[in-house]
XYZ file of C-alpha atoms in Angstrom:
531
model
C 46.657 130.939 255.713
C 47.195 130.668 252.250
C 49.770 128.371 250.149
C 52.248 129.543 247.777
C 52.184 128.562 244.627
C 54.326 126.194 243.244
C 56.653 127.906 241.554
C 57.443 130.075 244.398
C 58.435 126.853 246.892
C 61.354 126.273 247.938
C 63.760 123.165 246.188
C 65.550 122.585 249.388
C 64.906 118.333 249.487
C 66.300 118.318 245.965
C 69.732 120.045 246.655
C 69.515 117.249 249.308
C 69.225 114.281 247.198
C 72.283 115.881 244.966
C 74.736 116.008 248.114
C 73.777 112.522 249.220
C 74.138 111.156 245.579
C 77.605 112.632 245.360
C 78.337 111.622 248.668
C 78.018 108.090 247.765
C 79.413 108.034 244.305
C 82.573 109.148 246.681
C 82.539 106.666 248.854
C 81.991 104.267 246.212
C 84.850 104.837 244.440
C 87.306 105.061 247.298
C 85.849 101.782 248.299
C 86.921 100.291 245.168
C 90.186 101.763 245.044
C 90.490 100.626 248.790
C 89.721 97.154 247.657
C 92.059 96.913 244.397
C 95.101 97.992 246.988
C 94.008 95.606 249.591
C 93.906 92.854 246.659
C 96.965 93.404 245.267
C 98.659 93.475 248.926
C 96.697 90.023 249.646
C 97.586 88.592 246.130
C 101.069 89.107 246.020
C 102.025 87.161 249.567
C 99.708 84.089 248.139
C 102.002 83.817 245.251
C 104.834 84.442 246.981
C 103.893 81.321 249.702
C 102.816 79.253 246.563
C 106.080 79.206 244.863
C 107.899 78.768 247.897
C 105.732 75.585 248.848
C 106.389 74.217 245.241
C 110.218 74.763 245.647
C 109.164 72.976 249.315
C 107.668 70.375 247.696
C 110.818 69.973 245.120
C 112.833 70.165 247.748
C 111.886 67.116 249.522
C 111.541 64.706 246.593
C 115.149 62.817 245.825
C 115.682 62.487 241.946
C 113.351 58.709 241.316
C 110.813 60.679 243.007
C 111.113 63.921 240.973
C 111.130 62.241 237.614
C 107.761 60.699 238.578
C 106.314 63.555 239.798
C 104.185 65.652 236.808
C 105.437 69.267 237.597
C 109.318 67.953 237.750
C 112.375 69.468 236.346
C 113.662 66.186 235.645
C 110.814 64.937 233.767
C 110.834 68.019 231.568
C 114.545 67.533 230.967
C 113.994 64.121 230.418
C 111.052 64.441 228.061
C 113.287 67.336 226.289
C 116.146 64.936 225.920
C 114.207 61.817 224.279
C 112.907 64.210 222.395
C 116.250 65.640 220.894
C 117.647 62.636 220.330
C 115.534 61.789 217.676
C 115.493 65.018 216.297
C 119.595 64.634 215.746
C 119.300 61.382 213.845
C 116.614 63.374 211.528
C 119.009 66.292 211.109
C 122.154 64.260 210.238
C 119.798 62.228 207.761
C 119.138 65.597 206.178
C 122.862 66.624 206.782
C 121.806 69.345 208.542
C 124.988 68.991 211.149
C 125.352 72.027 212.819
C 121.757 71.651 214.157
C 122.465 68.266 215.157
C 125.617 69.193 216.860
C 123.768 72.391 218.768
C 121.199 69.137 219.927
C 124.050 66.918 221.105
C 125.751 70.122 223.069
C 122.133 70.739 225.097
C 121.929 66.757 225.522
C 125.371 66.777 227.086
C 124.302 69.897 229.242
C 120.990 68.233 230.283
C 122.352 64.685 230.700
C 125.274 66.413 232.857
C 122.775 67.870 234.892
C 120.649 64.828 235.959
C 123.699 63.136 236.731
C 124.736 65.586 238.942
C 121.598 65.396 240.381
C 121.238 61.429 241.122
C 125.138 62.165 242.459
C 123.996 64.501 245.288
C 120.083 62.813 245.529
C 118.448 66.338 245.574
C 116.023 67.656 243.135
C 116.627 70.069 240.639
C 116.072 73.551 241.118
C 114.294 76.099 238.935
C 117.527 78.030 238.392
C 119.290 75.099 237.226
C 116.912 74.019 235.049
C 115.150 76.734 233.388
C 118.282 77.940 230.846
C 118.774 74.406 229.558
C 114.494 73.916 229.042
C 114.248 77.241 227.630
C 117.456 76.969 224.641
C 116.380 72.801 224.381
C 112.920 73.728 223.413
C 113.852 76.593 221.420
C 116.353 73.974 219.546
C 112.874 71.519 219.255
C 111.078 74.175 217.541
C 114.344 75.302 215.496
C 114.270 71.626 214.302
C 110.464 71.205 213.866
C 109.901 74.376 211.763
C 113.036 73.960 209.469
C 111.559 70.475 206.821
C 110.856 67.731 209.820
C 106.837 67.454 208.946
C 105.111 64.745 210.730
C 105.083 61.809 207.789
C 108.800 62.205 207.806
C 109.821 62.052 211.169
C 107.434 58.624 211.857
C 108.871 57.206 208.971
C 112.027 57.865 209.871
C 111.402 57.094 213.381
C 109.682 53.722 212.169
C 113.063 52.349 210.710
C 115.431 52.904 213.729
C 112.735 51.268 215.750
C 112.975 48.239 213.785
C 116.731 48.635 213.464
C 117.193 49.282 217.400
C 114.387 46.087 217.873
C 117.031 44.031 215.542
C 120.136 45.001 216.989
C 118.071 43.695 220.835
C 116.965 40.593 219.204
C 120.771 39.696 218.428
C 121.999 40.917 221.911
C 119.310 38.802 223.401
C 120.080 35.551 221.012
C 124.174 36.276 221.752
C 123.312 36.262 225.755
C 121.443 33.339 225.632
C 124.293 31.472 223.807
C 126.969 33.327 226.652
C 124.513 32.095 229.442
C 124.814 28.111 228.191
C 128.579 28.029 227.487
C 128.692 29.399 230.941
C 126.238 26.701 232.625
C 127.904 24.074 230.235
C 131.981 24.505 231.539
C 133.325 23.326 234.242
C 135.264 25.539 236.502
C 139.076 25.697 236.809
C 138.781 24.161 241.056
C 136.143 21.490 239.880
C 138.532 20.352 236.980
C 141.509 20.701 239.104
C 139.580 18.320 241.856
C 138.586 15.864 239.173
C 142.084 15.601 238.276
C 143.488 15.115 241.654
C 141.013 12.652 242.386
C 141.714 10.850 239.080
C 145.186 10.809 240.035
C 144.688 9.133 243.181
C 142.378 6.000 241.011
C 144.745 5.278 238.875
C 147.592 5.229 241.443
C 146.122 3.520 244.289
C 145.501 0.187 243.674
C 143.734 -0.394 247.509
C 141.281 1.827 246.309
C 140.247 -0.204 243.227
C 140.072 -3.568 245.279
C 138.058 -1.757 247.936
C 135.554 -0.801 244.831
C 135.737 -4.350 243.507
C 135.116 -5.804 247.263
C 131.410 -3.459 247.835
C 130.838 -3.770 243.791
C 128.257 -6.551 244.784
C 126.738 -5.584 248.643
C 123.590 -7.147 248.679
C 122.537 -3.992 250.502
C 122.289 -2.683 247.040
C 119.152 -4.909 246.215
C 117.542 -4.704 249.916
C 114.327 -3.561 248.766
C 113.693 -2.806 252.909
C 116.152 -0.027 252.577
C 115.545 3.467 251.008
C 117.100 3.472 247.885
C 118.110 6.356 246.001
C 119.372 7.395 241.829
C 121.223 10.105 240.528
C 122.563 10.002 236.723
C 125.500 13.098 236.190
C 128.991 13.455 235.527
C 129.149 16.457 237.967
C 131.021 15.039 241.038
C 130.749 17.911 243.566
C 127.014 18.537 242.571
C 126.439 14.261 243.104
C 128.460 14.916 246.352
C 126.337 17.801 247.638
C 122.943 15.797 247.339
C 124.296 12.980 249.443
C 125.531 14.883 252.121
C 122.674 16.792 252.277
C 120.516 13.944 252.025
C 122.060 12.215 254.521
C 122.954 14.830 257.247
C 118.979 15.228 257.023
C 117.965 11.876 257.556
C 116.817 10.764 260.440
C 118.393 6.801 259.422
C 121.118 7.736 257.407
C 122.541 4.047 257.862
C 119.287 3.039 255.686
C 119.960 4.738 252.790
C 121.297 3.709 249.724
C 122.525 5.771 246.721
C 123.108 4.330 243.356
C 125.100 6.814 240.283
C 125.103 5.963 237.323
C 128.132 8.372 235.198
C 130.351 8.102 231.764
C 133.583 6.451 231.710
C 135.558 9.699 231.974
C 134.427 10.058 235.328
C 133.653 6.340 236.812
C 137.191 6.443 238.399
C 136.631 10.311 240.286
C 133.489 9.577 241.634
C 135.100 6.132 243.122
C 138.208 7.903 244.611
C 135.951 10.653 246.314
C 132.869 8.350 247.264
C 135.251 5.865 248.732
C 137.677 7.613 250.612
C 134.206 9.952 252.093
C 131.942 8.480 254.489
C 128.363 9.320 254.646
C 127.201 8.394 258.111
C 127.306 5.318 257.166
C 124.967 5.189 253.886
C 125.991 2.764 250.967
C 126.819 4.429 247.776
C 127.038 2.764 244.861
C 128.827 4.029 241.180
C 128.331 2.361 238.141
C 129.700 3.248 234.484
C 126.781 3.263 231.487
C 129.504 2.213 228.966
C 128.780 -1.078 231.056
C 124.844 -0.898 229.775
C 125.189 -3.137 227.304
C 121.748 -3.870 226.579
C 120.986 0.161 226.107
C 121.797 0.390 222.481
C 120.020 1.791 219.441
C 118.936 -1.712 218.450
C 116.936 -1.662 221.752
C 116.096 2.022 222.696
C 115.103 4.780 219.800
C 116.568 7.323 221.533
C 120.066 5.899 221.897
C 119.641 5.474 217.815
C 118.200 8.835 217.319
C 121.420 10.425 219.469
C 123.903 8.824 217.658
C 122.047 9.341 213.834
C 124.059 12.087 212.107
C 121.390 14.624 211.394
C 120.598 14.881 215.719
C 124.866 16.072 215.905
C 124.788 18.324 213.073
C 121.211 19.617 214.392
C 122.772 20.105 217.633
C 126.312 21.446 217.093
C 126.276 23.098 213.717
C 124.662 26.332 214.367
C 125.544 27.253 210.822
C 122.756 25.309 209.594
C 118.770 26.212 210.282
C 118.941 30.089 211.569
C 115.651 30.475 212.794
C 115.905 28.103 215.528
C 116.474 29.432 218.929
C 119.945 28.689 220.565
C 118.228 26.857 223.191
C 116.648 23.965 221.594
C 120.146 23.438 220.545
C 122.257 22.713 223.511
C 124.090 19.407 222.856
C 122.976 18.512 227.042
C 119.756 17.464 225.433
C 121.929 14.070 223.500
C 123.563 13.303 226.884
C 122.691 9.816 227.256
C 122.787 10.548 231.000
C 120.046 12.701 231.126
C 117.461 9.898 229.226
C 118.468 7.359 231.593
C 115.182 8.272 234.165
C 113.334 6.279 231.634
C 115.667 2.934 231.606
C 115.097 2.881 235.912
C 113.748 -0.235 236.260
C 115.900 -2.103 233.262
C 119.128 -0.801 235.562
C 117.749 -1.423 238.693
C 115.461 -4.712 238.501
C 115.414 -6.204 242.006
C 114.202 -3.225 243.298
C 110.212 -1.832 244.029
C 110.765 1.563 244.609
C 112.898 4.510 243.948
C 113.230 7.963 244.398
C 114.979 10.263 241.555
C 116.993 13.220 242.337
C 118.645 15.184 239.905
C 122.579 16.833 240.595
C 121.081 20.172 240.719
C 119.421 19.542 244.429
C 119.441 20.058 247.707
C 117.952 18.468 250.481
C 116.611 19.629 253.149
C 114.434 17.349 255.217
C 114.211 13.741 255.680
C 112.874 12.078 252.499
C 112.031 8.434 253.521
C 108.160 9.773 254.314
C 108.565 9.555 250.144
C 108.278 5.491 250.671
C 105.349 5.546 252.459
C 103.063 7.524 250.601
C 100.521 6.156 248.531
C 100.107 6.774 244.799
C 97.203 5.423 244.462
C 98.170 2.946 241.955
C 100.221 5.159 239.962
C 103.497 5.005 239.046
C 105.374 8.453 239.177
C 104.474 10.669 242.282
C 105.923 14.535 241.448
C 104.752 18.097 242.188
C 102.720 19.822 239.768
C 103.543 23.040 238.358
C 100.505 24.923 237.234
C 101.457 27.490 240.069
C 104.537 28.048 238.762
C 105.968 29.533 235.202
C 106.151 26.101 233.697
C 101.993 26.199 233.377
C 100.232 23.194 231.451
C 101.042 20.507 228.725
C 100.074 22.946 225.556
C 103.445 25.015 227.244
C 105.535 21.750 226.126
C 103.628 19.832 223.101
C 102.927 20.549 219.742
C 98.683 20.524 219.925
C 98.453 21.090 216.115
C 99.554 17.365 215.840
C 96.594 15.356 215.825
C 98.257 12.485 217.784
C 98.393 15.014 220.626
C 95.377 16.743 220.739
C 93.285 13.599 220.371
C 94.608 11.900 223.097
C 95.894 14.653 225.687
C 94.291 17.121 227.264
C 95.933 21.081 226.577
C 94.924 22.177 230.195
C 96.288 19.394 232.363
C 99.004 20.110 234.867
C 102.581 19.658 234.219
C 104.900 18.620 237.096
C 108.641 18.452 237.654
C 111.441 16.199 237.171
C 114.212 16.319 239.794
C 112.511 14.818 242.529
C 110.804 11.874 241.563
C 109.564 8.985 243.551
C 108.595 5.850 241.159
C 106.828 2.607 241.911
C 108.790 0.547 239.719
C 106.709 -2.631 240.093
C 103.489 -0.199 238.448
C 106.526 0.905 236.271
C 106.849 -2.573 234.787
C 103.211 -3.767 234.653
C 102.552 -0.213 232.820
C 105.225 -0.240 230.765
C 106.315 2.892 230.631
C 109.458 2.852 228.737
C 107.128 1.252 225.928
C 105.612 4.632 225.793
C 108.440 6.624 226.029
C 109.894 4.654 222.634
C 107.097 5.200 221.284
C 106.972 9.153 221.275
C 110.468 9.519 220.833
C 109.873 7.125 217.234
C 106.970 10.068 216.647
C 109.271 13.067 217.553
C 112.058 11.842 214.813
C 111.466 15.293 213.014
C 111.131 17.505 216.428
C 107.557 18.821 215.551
C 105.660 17.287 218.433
C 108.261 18.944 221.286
C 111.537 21.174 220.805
C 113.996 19.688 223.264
C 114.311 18.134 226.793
C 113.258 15.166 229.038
C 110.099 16.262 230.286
C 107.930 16.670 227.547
C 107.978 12.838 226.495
C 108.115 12.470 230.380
C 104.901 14.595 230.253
C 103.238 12.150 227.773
C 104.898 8.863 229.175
C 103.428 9.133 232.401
C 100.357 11.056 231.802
C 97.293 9.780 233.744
C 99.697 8.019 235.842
C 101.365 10.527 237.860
C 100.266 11.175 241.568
C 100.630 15.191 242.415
C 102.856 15.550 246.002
C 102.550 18.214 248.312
C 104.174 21.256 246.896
C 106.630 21.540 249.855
C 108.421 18.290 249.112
C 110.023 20.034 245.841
C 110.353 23.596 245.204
C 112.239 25.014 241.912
C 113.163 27.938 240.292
C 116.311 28.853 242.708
C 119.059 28.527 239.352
C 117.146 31.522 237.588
C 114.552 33.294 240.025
C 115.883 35.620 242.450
C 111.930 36.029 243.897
C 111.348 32.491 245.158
C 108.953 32.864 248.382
C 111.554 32.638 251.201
C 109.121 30.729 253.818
C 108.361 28.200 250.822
C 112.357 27.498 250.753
C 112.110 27.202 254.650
C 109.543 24.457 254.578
C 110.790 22.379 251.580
C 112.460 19.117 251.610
C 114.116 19.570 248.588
C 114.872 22.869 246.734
C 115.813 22.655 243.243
C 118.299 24.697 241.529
C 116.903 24.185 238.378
C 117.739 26.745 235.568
C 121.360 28.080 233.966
C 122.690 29.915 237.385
C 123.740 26.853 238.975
C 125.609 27.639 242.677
C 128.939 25.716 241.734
C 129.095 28.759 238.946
C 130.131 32.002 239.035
C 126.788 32.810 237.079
C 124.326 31.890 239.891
C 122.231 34.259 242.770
C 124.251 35.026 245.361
C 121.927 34.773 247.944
C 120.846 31.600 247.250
C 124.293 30.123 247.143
C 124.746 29.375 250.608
C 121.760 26.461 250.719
C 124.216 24.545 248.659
C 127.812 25.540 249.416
C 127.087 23.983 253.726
C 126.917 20.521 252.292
C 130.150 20.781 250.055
C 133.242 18.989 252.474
C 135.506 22.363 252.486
C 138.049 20.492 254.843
C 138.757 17.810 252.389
C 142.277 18.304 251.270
C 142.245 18.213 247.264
C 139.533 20.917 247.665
C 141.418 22.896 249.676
C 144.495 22.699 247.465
C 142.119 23.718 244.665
C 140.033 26.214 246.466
C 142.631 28.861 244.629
C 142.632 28.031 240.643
């Protein structure tokens, strides 16, 4: 059988290939429109859970939180606000004041609302905070497109820095000054129980003879006893660290405390030491108008508090601006607080002594103190490179050549206010010898500013004997972060610092160490317990 030609076949597989071509361009394109429906069903529920999870999210932040949190209302209305404010001060410089005043009205809105929110500790919502973002930044731009360029705005922005940095300079210099008139008076029950207890010297003779009658114990001089000196003219403070001294010790009938005070208080610490007993301790309280031999023939520093230029330096604050208010405080010419280096001139029979200072507590027995061994030194104290008082270039002048050839920047300071000193070193050393001497270099105040313990520092250097930290911990008159167990396990905490705990300035939770030992049944304090 024959074939046909070609152009008499049939084209049925190509009619074919047409339907199934069509037939798949069909289904193509209702798969696509199959998918953009399904996609827009899927999408819309995802953004829909997203923004409900942010408002979630919101939701469970309080305000602190919020403002820290990147994507926050408050930080935007925050932001928005700094932002404005300096904007205002550029628009009333170029007296533009209805732009300024249109700033201040959105600050007042925004300000109002983050108050409102810190009242009620939720976050702020969208709705709340969207109209005051979106007229606040339209006010930014308003204020940034009208003449603010760039140059201007730092410049301007450059000089209320450095007036704002002025104006906290002065605040800062006017606080310090507050803070030492504060630590410096004496409040109204204190003076009303100093003049009670003058009252009863001057009217009692029994208690005068009673004074004259222990005035020469030989107790006093027992160098087998533990033997103890505080120098102040604070009587409840004195009072406080012999009660707590005592109540501690485990022999309080072996210790013996010697004062030394002015002559406006020898008679109140008489009355109140002698008509208080302290389990039977010896206290004795002696007047340095009676130091005779400490005069400015003898001692350079006596000469140098009593020379003209030291009083105006320390009470005319006319005079000599850029010194700081604290190197001026007139506590630093109190003879009482340079008589720790005159210890073994007023006490010569004795070997040993241990130094506390009125701003102390005590909270363990100290007569282990007597049986350590310095080594052949003469002071025994804690150091204080842990602490913020650091090393000697913190205290001395190391540009001075007489310093830095002879002391080393990096050594350790330590701490006065408990002190224990081998007196019979003391002597051989000479120690007060060396403390003349610096004070004779310091005439001008260029090798230290002020204080004790910087001529201390060079006094007794290479002779001091570091303690275990525990037996003297400080910081508790102007650190409210002092480690707690550190307090627990020291024998004598130290409120060293402006907030003392007879103030009203001083940290509250610190008070109660001190205020146990203070004798609330006596009857003068009660009677004053309500000026």
């Amino acid at each position: 059988m024959r074939r046909r030609a070609a152009d008499y076949r049939r084209p049925v597989r190509r009619r074919l290939s047409c339907w199934i071509w069509s037939f798949l361009a069909i289904f193509s394109i209702a798969g696509f429109v199959l998918f953009v429906v399904h996609h827009h069903h899927v999408e819309q529920p995802t953004l829909e859970r997203e923004s409900r999870n942010e408002q979630a999210v919101h939701e469970r932040m309080n305000l602190t939180q919020e403002m820290l949190s990147v994507n926050s209302y408050a930080r935007q209305l925050a932001e928005q606000t700094t932002l404005a404010k300096a904007y205002i001060i550029i628009a009333k410089e170029h007296n533009n004041l209805h732009l300024a005043w249109e700033l201040s009205t959105k600050i007042r809105s925004c300000q109002l609302l983050l108050s409102k929110a810190a009242m009620r500790d939720e976050p702020i919502s969208l709705d709340e905070a969207e109209p005051i973002i979106r007229s606040l930044s339209s006010l930014i731009l308003k204020a940034q497109d009208a003449h603010y360029d760039i140059a201007t705005t730092m410049m301007t922005m450059k000089s209320h820095i450095q007036a704002l940095e002025e104006r906290a300079n002065a605040a800062s210099v006017q606080s310090m000054m507050f803070g030492q008139l504060t630590a410096e008076s004496l409040p109204k029950n204190l003076h009303c129980l100093e003049i009670k207890l003058m009252a009863d010297w001057l009217t009692k003779k029994s208690l005068q003879d009673f004074a004259d009658e222990r005035r020469n114990s030989p107790r006093l001089v027992d160098n087998n006893l533990y033997h103890f000196c505080i120098f102040s003219d604070n009587l409840l403070a004195v009072s406080v660290v012999i009660n707590s001294t005592v109540v501690n010790a485990d022999h309080p009938k072996q210790l013996v405390f010697h004062i030394v005070t002015d002559s406006m208080h020898y008679g109140v610490m008489l009355a109140w030491f002698l008509n208080n007993d302290f389990k039977g301790s010896t206290v004795e309280v002696q007047n340095i108008d009676n130091f005779t031999w400490l005069n400015s023939s003898y001692s350079p520093a006596v000469k140098q508090l009593m020379a003209t230029d030291s009083r105006n330096y320390y009470f005319d604050g006319s005079q000599d601006t850029g010194v700081e208010p604290k190197f001026r405080n007139p506590k630093y010419i109190y003879l009482l607080n340079h008589l720790r280096f005159y210890i073994p001139e007023i006490y010569p029979q004795l070997e040993k002594i241990v130094f506390l200072d009125d701003d102390v507590v005590v909270q363990k027995d100290l007569t282990p103190l007597f049986s350590l061994d310095l080594h052949g030194n003469v002071n025994g104290a804690v150091e204080t490179c842990l602490e913020a008082f650091h090393r000697y270039y913190k205290y001395l002048n190391f540009s001075n050549p007489l310093i830095s050839s002879k002391y080393d920047p990096q050594a350790c300071g330590w701490a006065f206010g408990m002190n224990v000193f081998d007196l019979i070193a003391w002597r051989k050393a000479n120690v007060t010898a060396r403390y003349h001497y610096w004070i004779e270099q310091n005439a001008d105040r260029t090798i230290w500013k002020l204080g004790t313990l910087p001529p201390g520092l060079l006094a007794f250097y290479g002779m001091t004997e570091p303690l275990d930290r525990r037996w003297h911990v400080l910081g508790l008159g102007y650190d409210v972060n002092v480690d707690n167990r550190l307090m627990e396990s020291a024998a004598v905490i130290h409120f060293n610092g402006n907030m003392k705990p007879w103030l009203k300035l001083h940290i509250n939770k610190y008070k109660s160490l001190w205020e146990r030992y203070v004798n609330q049944t006596h009857p003068h304090l009660q009677d004053c317990a309500t000026h």
